[in-house]
Coordinates of C-alpha atoms and ligand atoms in Angstrom, one line a residue:
X205 CA 11.1 9.9 6.2
X206 CA 13.4 8.8 3.4
X207 CA 13.8 5.0 3.3
X208 CA 16.2 4.3 0.5
X209 CA 19.6 5.2 -1.0
X210 CA 20.6 4.6 -4.6
X211 CA 22.7 1.6 -5.6
X212 CA 22.3 1.8 -9.4
X213 CA 21.6 4.8 -11.5
X214 CA 20.3 5.5 -15.0
X215 CA 21.4 8.5 -17.0
X216 CA 18.7 10.9 -18.1
X217 CA 18.9 13.9 -20.3
X218 CA 16.8 17.0 -21.0
X219 CA 16.6 17.4 -24.8
X220 CA 17.0 21.0 -26.1
X221 CA 13.9 23.1 -26.5
X222 CA 14.3 22.8 -30.3
X223 CA 14.5 19.0 -30.0
X224 CA 11.4 18.9 -27.8
X225 CA 9.4 20.9 -30.3
X226 CA 10.5 18.6 -33.0
X227 CA 9.7 15.5 -31.0
X228 CA 6.3 16.7 -30.1
X229 CA 5.5 17.4 -33.7
X230 CA 6.9 14.0 -34.8
X231 CA 4.8 12.3 -32.1
X232 CA 1.6 13.8 -33.5
X233 CA 1.1 15.6 -30.1
X234 CA 0.6 12.2 -28.5
X235 CA 3.2 11.5 -25.8
X236 CA 2.6 7.8 -26.1
X237 CA 4.5 8.1 -29.4
X238 CA 7.7 9.6 -27.7
X239 CA 10.8 7.4 -27.2
X240 CA 11.8 7.3 -23.5
X241 CA 15.2 8.8 -24.5
X242 CA 13.3 11.9 -25.5
X243 CA 11.7 12.2 -22.1
X244 CA 13.4 13.8 -19.1
X245 CA 11.0 13.0 -16.2
X246 CA 8.7 10.2 -17.1
X247 CA 5.4 10.3 -15.2
X248 CA 3.3 8.4 -17.8
X249 CA 2.6 5.6 -15.4
X250 CA 3.5 4.0 -12.1
X251 CA 3.0 0.6 -13.7
X252 CA 6.2 -1.6 -14.0
X253 CA 8.4 1.5 -14.0
X254 CA 9.6 1.4 -10.4
X255 CA 13.1 0.4 -9.1
X256 CA 13.5 -3.0 -7.5
X257 CA 15.4 -3.4 -4.3
X258 CA 18.7 -5.2 -3.9
X259 CA 16.8 -8.1 -2.3
X260 CA 14.7 -8.4 -5.4
X261 CA 17.7 -8.3 -7.7
X262 CA 19.2 -11.1 -5.6
X263 CA 16.0 -13.1 -5.9
X264 CA 16.1 -12.7 -9.7
X265 CA 19.5 -14.5 -9.8
X266 CA 18.1 -17.3 -7.7
X267 CA 14.9 -17.6 -9.7
X268 CA 13.9 -21.2 -10.5
X269 CA 13.1 -21.6 -14.2
X270 CA 11.6 -25.1 -13.9
X271 CA 8.5 -25.4 -16.1
X272 CA 6.6 -27.2 -13.4
X273 CA 6.9 -27.0 -9.6
X274 CA 9.3 -24.1 -9.5
X275 CA 10.6 -23.1 -6.1
X276 CA 10.0 -19.4 -7.0
X277 CA 6.3 -20.2 -7.3
X278 CA 6.3 -21.7 -3.7
X279 CA 7.9 -18.4 -2.5
X280 CA 5.2 -16.4 -4.3
X281 CA 2.4 -18.6 -2.9
X282 CA 3.7 -18.1 0.6
X283 CA 4.1 -14.4 0.2
X284 CA 0.5 -14.1 -1.1
X285 CA -0.7 -16.2 1.8
X286 CA 1.2 -14.1 4.4
X287 CA 0.6 -10.7 3.0
X288 CA -2.8 -11.0 1.4
X289 CA -4.3 -14.0 3.1
X290 CA -5.2 -16.2 0.1
X291 CA -4.1 -19.8 -0.3
X292 CA -4.6 -20.4 -4.0
X293 CA -2.9 -18.4 -6.7
X294 CA -2.8 -18.4 -10.5
X295 CA 0.2 -16.4 -11.8
X296 CA -0.3 -14.4 -15.0
X297 CA 2.0 -12.2 -17.2
X298 CA 0.4 -8.9 -15.8
X299 CA -2.8 -7.5 -14.4
X300 CA -4.8 -7.8 -17.6
X301 CA -3.8 -11.4 -17.9
X302 CA -5.4 -12.0 -14.5
X303 CA -8.5 -10.1 -15.6
X304 CA -8.8 -12.3 -18.7
X305 CA -8.4 -15.5 -16.5
X306 CA -10.8 -14.4 -13.8
X307 CA -13.5 -12.6 -15.8
X308 CA -13.4 -15.3 -18.5
X309 CA -14.1 -17.8 -15.7
X310 CA -16.9 -15.8 -14.1
X311 CA -18.9 -14.0 -16.8
X312 CA -21.2 -14.8 -19.7
X313 CA -22.9 -12.9 -22.4
X314 CA -25.5 -10.4 -21.1
X315 CA -24.2 -10.2 -17.5
X316 CA -23.7 -6.9 -15.8
X317 CA -20.6 -6.1 -13.7
X318 CA -20.6 -3.4 -11.0
X319 CA -17.4 -1.7 -10.1
X320 CA -16.6 1.5 -8.1
X321 CA -14.9 2.5 -11.4
X322 CA -13.7 0.0 -14.1
X323 CA -10.1 0.6 -15.1
X324 CA -9.7 0.6 -19.0
X325 CA -8.4 -3.0 -19.2
X326 CA -11.1 -4.2 -16.7
X327 CA -13.8 -2.5 -18.7
X328 CA -12.4 -4.1 -21.9
X329 CA -12.2 -7.6 -20.4
X330 CA -15.7 -7.4 -19.0
X331 CA -17.0 -6.3 -22.4
X332 CA -14.9 -9.0 -24.1
X333 CA -17.0 -11.6 -22.3
X334 CA -20.2 -9.9 -23.7
X335 CA -21.0 -8.4 -20.3
X336 CA -21.8 -4.8 -19.5
X337 CA -19.4 -2.9 -17.2
X338 CA -21.3 -0.3 -15.0
X339 CA -19.5 2.2 -12.8
X340 CA -20.8 2.9 -9.3
X341 CA -18.5 5.7 -7.9
X342 CA -19.6 7.8 -4.9
X343 CA -20.9 11.3 -5.6
X344 CA -17.6 13.0 -4.5
X345 CA -15.4 10.9 -6.8
X346 CA -15.5 13.4 -9.7
X347 CA -15.4 16.5 -7.5
X348 CA -11.7 17.7 -7.6
X349 CA -12.2 19.9 -4.5
X350 CA -14.2 17.6 -2.1
X351 CA -12.1 16.7 0.9
X352 CA -14.0 13.4 1.5
X353 CA -11.3 11.0 2.7
X354 CA -12.6 8.0 0.7
X355 CA -13.6 9.4 -2.7
X356 CA -12.7 6.0 -4.1
X357 CA -15.6 4.2 -2.4
X358 CA -18.2 2.0 -4.1
X359 CA -21.7 3.5 -4.1
X360 CA -24.0 0.8 -2.8
X361 CA -27.0 3.2 -3.6
X362 CA -26.0 3.4 -7.3
X363 CA -25.4 -0.4 -7.4
X364 CA -28.8 -1.0 -5.9
X365 CA -30.5 1.1 -8.5
X366 CA -28.8 -0.9 -11.3
X367 CA -29.7 -4.2 -9.7
X368 CA -33.4 -3.0 -9.4
X369 CA -33.3 -2.2 -13.1
X370 CA -31.6 -5.3 -14.5
X371 CA -32.4 -7.9 -11.8
X372 CA -29.9 -9.5 -9.4
X373 CA -29.7 -12.7 -11.5
X374 CA -27.9 -10.7 -14.2
X375 CA -25.2 -9.3 -11.8
X376 CA -22.9 -12.3 -11.0
X377 CA -19.9 -10.1 -10.2
X378 CA -19.2 -7.0 -8.1
X379 CA -15.8 -5.5 -8.2
X380 CA -14.0 -3.0 -5.9
X381 CA -10.8 -1.4 -7.3
X382 CA -8.4 -0.3 -4.6
X383 CA -7.2 2.4 -4.9
X384 CA -9.7 3.6 -7.5
X385 CA -7.3 4.4 -10.3
X386 CA -9.9 5.8 -12.8
X387 CA -11.4 8.0 -10.1
X388 CA -8.1 10.0 -9.5
X389 CA -6.6 7.1 -7.6
X390 CA -8.7 7.7 -4.5
X391 CA -8.7 5.2 -1.6
X392 CA -11.5 2.9 -0.5
X393 CA -12.3 2.5 3.2
X394 CA -12.4 -0.9 4.9
X395 CA -15.9 -0.1 6.0
X396 CA -17.0 0.3 2.4
X397 CA -15.4 -3.0 1.5
X398 CA -17.3 -4.6 4.3
X399 CA -20.6 -3.2 3.1
X400 CA -19.9 -4.3 -0.5
X401 CA -19.3 -7.8 0.8
X402 CA -22.8 -7.7 2.4
X403 CA -24.3 -6.3 -0.7
X404 CA -22.6 -9.0 -2.8
X405 CA -24.1 -11.6 -0.4
X406 CA -27.5 -10.0 -0.7
X407 CA -27.5 -10.4 -4.5
X408 CA -25.6 -13.7 -4.5
X409 CA -22.7 -12.2 -6.5
X410 CA -19.0 -13.1 -6.5
X411 CA -17.0 -10.2 -4.8
X412 CA -13.7 -9.4 -6.6
X413 CA -11.1 -6.9 -5.4
X414 CA -8.8 -5.4 -8.0
X415 CA -5.8 -5.1 -5.6
X416 CA -3.2 -3.4 -7.8
X417 CA -2.6 -0.7 -5.2
X418 CA -3.6 -2.5 -2.1
X419 CA -0.7 -1.3 0.1
X420 CA -1.2 2.3 -0.8
X421 CA -4.8 1.9 0.0
X422 CA -4.0 0.2 3.4
X423 CA -1.7 3.2 4.3
X424 CA -4.6 5.6 3.6
X425 CA -6.9 3.5 5.8
X426 CA -4.4 3.8 8.7
X427 CA -4.3 7.6 8.2
X428 CA -8.0 8.3 7.6
X429 CA -10.3 5.6 9.0
X430 CA -10.9 5.9 12.7
X431 CA -11.2 2.2 13.3
X432 CA -7.6 1.8 12.1
X433 CA -6.1 5.0 13.6
X434 CA -4.1 3.2 16.3
X435 CA -0.4 3.9 15.5
X436 CA 0.3 0.3 16.2
X437 CA -2.0 -0.8 13.4
X438 CA 0.1 -2.8 10.9
X439 CA -0.3 -2.3 7.1
X440 CA -0.4 -6.0 6.7
X441 CA -3.3 -6.4 9.1
X442 CA -5.3 -3.8 7.2
X443 CA -4.5 -5.5 3.9
X444 CA -5.5 -8.9 5.2
X445 CA -8.7 -7.6 6.6
X446 CA -9.7 -5.6 3.5
X447 CA -8.8 -8.2 0.9
X448 CA -10.2 -10.9 3.2
X449 CA -13.7 -9.7 2.4
X450 CA -13.3 -10.7 -1.3
X451 CA -13.9 -14.1 -2.9
X452 CA -11.0 -13.4 -5.3
X453 CA -8.5 -10.7 -6.2
X454 CA -6.9 -9.7 -9.4
X455 CA -3.4 -8.3 -9.1
X456 CA -1.0 -6.4 -11.3
X457 CA 2.4 -6.9 -9.8
X458 CA 3.6 -3.9 -11.7
X459 CA 2.1 -1.7 -9.1
X460 CA 2.2 -2.8 -5.4
X461 CA 4.0 -6.0 -6.3
X462 CA 7.0 -3.7 -6.9
X463 CA 8.1 -5.5 -10.1
X464 CA 8.4 -4.6 -13.8
X465 CA 6.1 -7.4 -14.9
X466 CA 3.8 -9.9 -13.5
X467 CA 0.3 -10.5 -12.0
X468 CA -2.0 -13.1 -10.5
X469 CA -5.5 -14.1 -9.4
X470 CA -5.8 -15.3 -5.8
X471 CA -8.7 -16.9 -4.0
X472 CA -9.6 -19.4 -1.3
X473 CA -12.4 -20.8 -3.4
X474 CA -11.2 -24.2 -4.7
X475 CA -13.7 -24.4 -7.5
X476 CA -13.0 -21.0 -8.8
X477 CA -9.3 -21.7 -8.5
X478 CA -9.6 -24.8 -10.7
X479 CA -11.6 -22.9 -13.3
X480 CA -9.0 -20.1 -13.4
X481 CA -6.2 -22.6 -13.6
X482 CA -7.6 -24.3 -16.7
X483 CA -8.1 -20.9 -18.4
X484 CA -4.6 -19.8 -17.4
X485 CA -3.1 -22.8 -19.1
X486 CA -4.7 -21.8 -22.3
X487 CA -3.8 -18.1 -22.2
X488 CA -0.9 -17.7 -19.8
X489 CA 1.2 -20.8 -19.2
X490 CA 1.6 -23.7 -16.8
X491 CA 0.1 -22.7 -13.4
X492 CA 3.5 -22.5 -11.6
X493 CA 4.8 -19.7 -13.9
X494 CA 1.9 -18.3 -15.7
X495 CA 3.5 -16.1 -18.4
X496 CA 6.4 -15.0 -16.2
X497 CA 9.9 -16.2 -16.1
X498 CA 10.7 -18.0 -12.8
X499 CA 13.0 -15.1 -11.9
X500 CA 10.2 -12.6 -12.2
X501 CA 8.0 -14.7 -10.0
X502 CA 10.8 -14.7 -7.4
X503 CA 11.2 -10.9 -7.6
X504 CA 7.4 -10.4 -7.1
X505 CA 7.4 -12.7 -4.0
X506 CA 10.0 -10.4 -2.4
X507 CA 8.2 -7.2 -3.7
X508 CA 4.9 -8.1 -2.1
X509 CA 6.5 -8.4 1.3
X510 CA 8.4 -5.1 0.8
X511 CA 5.2 -3.3 -0.2
X512 CA 3.6 -3.7 3.2
X513 CA 6.7 -2.5 5.1
X514 CA 5.6 0.7 6.9
X515 CA 8.8 2.5 6.0
X516 CA 8.3 1.8 2.3
X517 CA 4.7 2.6 2.0
X518 CA 4.8 5.8 4.2
X519 CA 7.8 7.0 2.1
X520 CA 5.9 6.3 -1.1
X521 CA 2.6 7.9 -0.3
X522 CA 4.1 10.9 1.5
X523 CA 6.4 11.5 -1.5
X524 CA 3.4 11.7 -3.8
X525 CA 1.5 13.9 -1.3
X526 CA 4.4 16.3 -1.0
X527 CA 4.6 16.5 -4.8
X528 CA 0.9 17.4 -4.9
X529 CA 1.3 20.0 -2.2
X530 CA 4.3 21.6 -4.0
X531 CA 2.2 21.9 -7.2
X532 CA -0.7 23.4 -5.3
X533 CA 1.6 25.9 -3.7
X534 CA 2.8 26.9 -7.1
X535 CA -0.9 27.6 -8.1
X536 CA -1.2 24.6 -10.3
X537 CA -4.8 23.3 -9.9
X538 CA -4.6 19.8 -8.5
X539 CA -7.3 17.2 -7.7
X540 CA -7.4 16.8 -3.9
X541 CA -6.8 14.9 -1.8
X542 CA -3.7 13.6 -3.6
X543 CA -3.8 9.8 -4.4
X544 CA -1.1 7.3 -3.4
X545 CA 0.4 6.8 -6.9
X546 CA -0.1 10.0 -8.9
X547 CA -1.0 13.7 -8.8
X548 CA -3.9 14.6 -11.0
X549 CA -3.9 18.1 -12.5
X550 CA -7.3 19.7 -13.2
X551 CA -6.8 20.9 -16.8
X552 CA -10.3 22.2 -17.0
X553 CA -9.6 24.7 -14.3
X554 CA -6.1 25.4 -15.6
X555 CA -7.2 26.1 -19.2
X556 CA -10.7 27.5 -18.9
X557 CA -10.5 29.0 -22.4
X558 CA -10.5 25.5 -24.0
X559 CA -13.7 23.6 -24.4
X560 CA -13.7 19.8 -23.8
X561 CA -13.7 19.3 -27.6
X562 CA -10.3 21.0 -27.8
X563 CA -8.9 18.5 -25.3
X564 CA -7.5 20.8 -22.5
X565 CA -5.9 17.9 -20.7
X566 CA -4.0 16.7 -23.8
X567 CA -3.0 20.4 -24.5
X568 CA -1.6 20.6 -21.0
X569 CA 0.2 17.2 -21.4
X570 CA 1.9 18.6 -24.6
X571 CA 3.0 21.8 -23.0
X572 CA 4.5 20.0 -20.0
X573 CA 6.7 18.1 -22.5
X574 CA 7.5 21.1 -24.6
X575 CA 8.5 23.2 -21.6
X576 CA 10.4 20.7 -19.4
X577 CA 10.5 17.3 -21.1
X578 CA 8.0 15.9 -18.6
X579 CA 5.6 13.2 -19.7
X580 CA 2.2 12.8 -18.1
X581 CA -1.0 11.3 -19.4
X582 CA -4.4 12.8 -20.3
X583 CA -7.4 11.2 -18.5
X584 CA -10.2 13.5 -19.8
X585 CA -12.2 13.9 -23.0
X586 CA -9.4 12.5 -25.2
X587 CA -9.0 9.2 -23.3
X588 CA -12.7 8.9 -22.3
X589 CA -14.8 10.2 -25.2
X590 CA -18.5 10.7 -24.4
X591 CA -18.2 10.5 -20.6
X592 CA -18.8 13.3 -18.2
X593 CA -15.5 13.3 -16.3
X594 CA -13.3 16.2 -15.2
X595 CA -10.4 17.1 -17.6
X596 CA -7.6 15.5 -15.7
X597 CA -3.9 15.0 -16.4
X598 CA -2.2 12.3 -14.4
X599 CA 1.4 12.6 -13.3
X600 CA 2.0 9.1 -12.0
X601 CA 5.0 8.5 -9.8
X602 CA 7.1 5.4 -10.4
X603 CA 8.0 3.7 -7.1
X604 CA 11.4 4.3 -5.4
X605 CA 12.6 6.1 -8.6
X606 CA 12.6 9.9 -8.5
X607 CA 13.8 12.3 -5.8
X608 CA 13.0 15.8 -4.7
X609 CA 15.1 17.5 -7.5
X610 CA 13.0 15.7 -10.1
X611 CA 9.8 16.9 -8.6
X612 CA 11.2 20.4 -8.2
X613 CA 11.8 20.4 -12.0
X614 CA 8.2 19.2 -12.7
X615 CA 6.7 21.8 -10.4
X616 CA 8.8 24.6 -12.1
X617 CA 7.8 23.3 -15.5
X618 CA 4.0 23.2 -14.6
X619 CA 4.2 26.7 -13.0
X620 CA 6.0 28.1 -16.0
X621 CA 3.5 26.5 -18.5
X622 CA 0.6 28.1 -16.5
X623 CA 2.1 31.6 -16.4
X624 CA 0.2 32.4 -19.6
X625 CA -2.5 29.7 -19.9
X626 CA -4.5 31.6 -22.5
X627 CA -1.7 31.2 -25.0
X628 CA -2.0 27.4 -24.9
X629 CA -3.8 26.1 -28.0
X630 CA -6.4 23.4 -28.1
X631 CA -5.9 20.3 -30.2
X632 CA -7.8 18.4 -32.8
X633 CA -7.5 14.7 -33.8
X634 CA -6.0 14.3 -37.3
X635 CA -5.6 10.5 -37.4
X636 CA -7.3 7.8 -35.3
X637 CA -6.5 4.2 -36.3
X638 CA -8.2 2.7 -33.2
X639 CA -11.6 2.4 -31.6
X640 CA -12.8 5.5 -29.6
X641 CA -12.0 3.7 -26.3
X642 CA -8.4 3.1 -27.3
X643 CA -7.7 6.2 -29.4
X644 CA -5.5 8.0 -26.8
X645 CA -2.8 5.4 -27.2
X646 CA -2.2 5.9 -30.9
X647 CA -4.3 8.8 -32.3
X648 CA -2.4 11.8 -33.7
X649 CA -3.4 15.4 -33.1
X650 CA -2.5 19.0 -34.2
X651 CA -2.8 22.3 -32.5
X652 CA -6.0 24.2 -33.4
X653 CA -4.9 27.5 -35.0
X654 CA -7.9 29.4 -33.9
X655 CA -8.4 28.2 -30.4
X656 CA -6.5 31.0 -28.7
Ligands
LIG1186 N1 -6.4 -2.6 -12.8 C1 -6.0 -1.4 -12.5 C2 -6.7 -0.6 -11.4 C3 -4.9 -0.8 -13.1 O1 -4.5 0.4 -12.8 C4 -4.2 -1.5 -14.1 C5 -3.1 -0.9 -14.9 C6 -4.7 -2.8 -14.4 C7 -5.8 -3.3 -13.7 C8 -4.0 -3.7 -15.5 O2 -2.8 -4.1 -15.1 O3 -1.2 -3.1 -16.7 O4 -0.5 -5.0 -15.3 O5 -2.1 -5.3 -17.2 N2 -2.8 0.3 -14.9 C9 -1.7 1.0 -15.5 C10 -1.8 2.5 -15.3 C11 -1.5 0.6 -16.9 O6 -1.1 3.2 -16.0 O7 -2.6 2.9 -14.5 P1 -1.6 -4.4 -16.1

């Protein structure tokens, strides 16, 4: 059921086909190089791209810009306490700032970190501390067709194998990312979180939850986990129970904080809090603003409360589900079940004539832009070299931003691109100024003339 009407609008334009062809070429077949004005429907990310509510805009105006002891910080602190259940928070400029603060406080050279799947920035921050990030997804995570309701879960079996190999003393931190963004945004059950808590206790590790999409995850729990199936179950109760198993959380407010910028670490552990606070002063700012303007802190305090309103989160997740169902009905291969923040297309299935080395996902991303000015992102061989993942394209849905007509256009675009899939050429990298892990942000490519 729709939960919003528009109060402010932003003009968008579909460039002509000729312009799109030109833009794609000028961008080196990498849509990160496109200007937003060149994009009609922008599904590159759901991070910081959503629309704020009138209550958030009102909070912005009332933001307290005091360097120390800002009222806006008090509001954020009480929102985090009420919604997420933690009493100490360290604000940061965004999620990766929180990762730097927390992992920099917890890790040392030679440590191993276990995570259901490390998101790119998490992996980079763990590695930056000289530690080794190891993924422990469940078997079904990379099966685009499995109907397992919690494909985002953390595999305790895999984790145990790693601990047996390296020794528990080398694994000081276990992380659960909810929802599991790098495994097609799949949700994590509360039961799995409970078992990871027990496992962390067993090996005497700190248990961290990456809570970026905690509200979407909680909604899935109410829909799919028997224990929480009672229609009276409140999203906030699920959230508090699930996050309550963790020793600390890292949060990007750009997702379920419903803001354009911001993040934080939260914990009930006073010692860890003090450590994080000191590191935050070095990298982020004084602990009552932490790299954000006071007004941004104020908007996030309101956003966190809105994120757990049933009407909001049901509207959000159901919109994404419907978008996925529309694509599937148009014979576009999609990863199922659909996540809470994005629809993932299975480019390997859509373009079977292209081997992984010809980047089928990136080829599909380019065609979606060429055909309809739609920007998605490749999450396959181009973004993750040398890993055995499905060739996915993520169409991320900004929160409270697009409507049915926008999705109709994307579905028509994808269906039209896939009318003659065999005509879509593969790509090769022609310039890569970055390391292999970060190449998808800046590398340039060209169509392979002999791939079709
Ligand atoms: N953790 C997860 C699971 C994320 O998805 C992200 C960001 C971060 C941490 C880092 O947060 O961007 O605020 O610094 N994900 C965005 C995305 C960029 O497009 O999925 P950040």
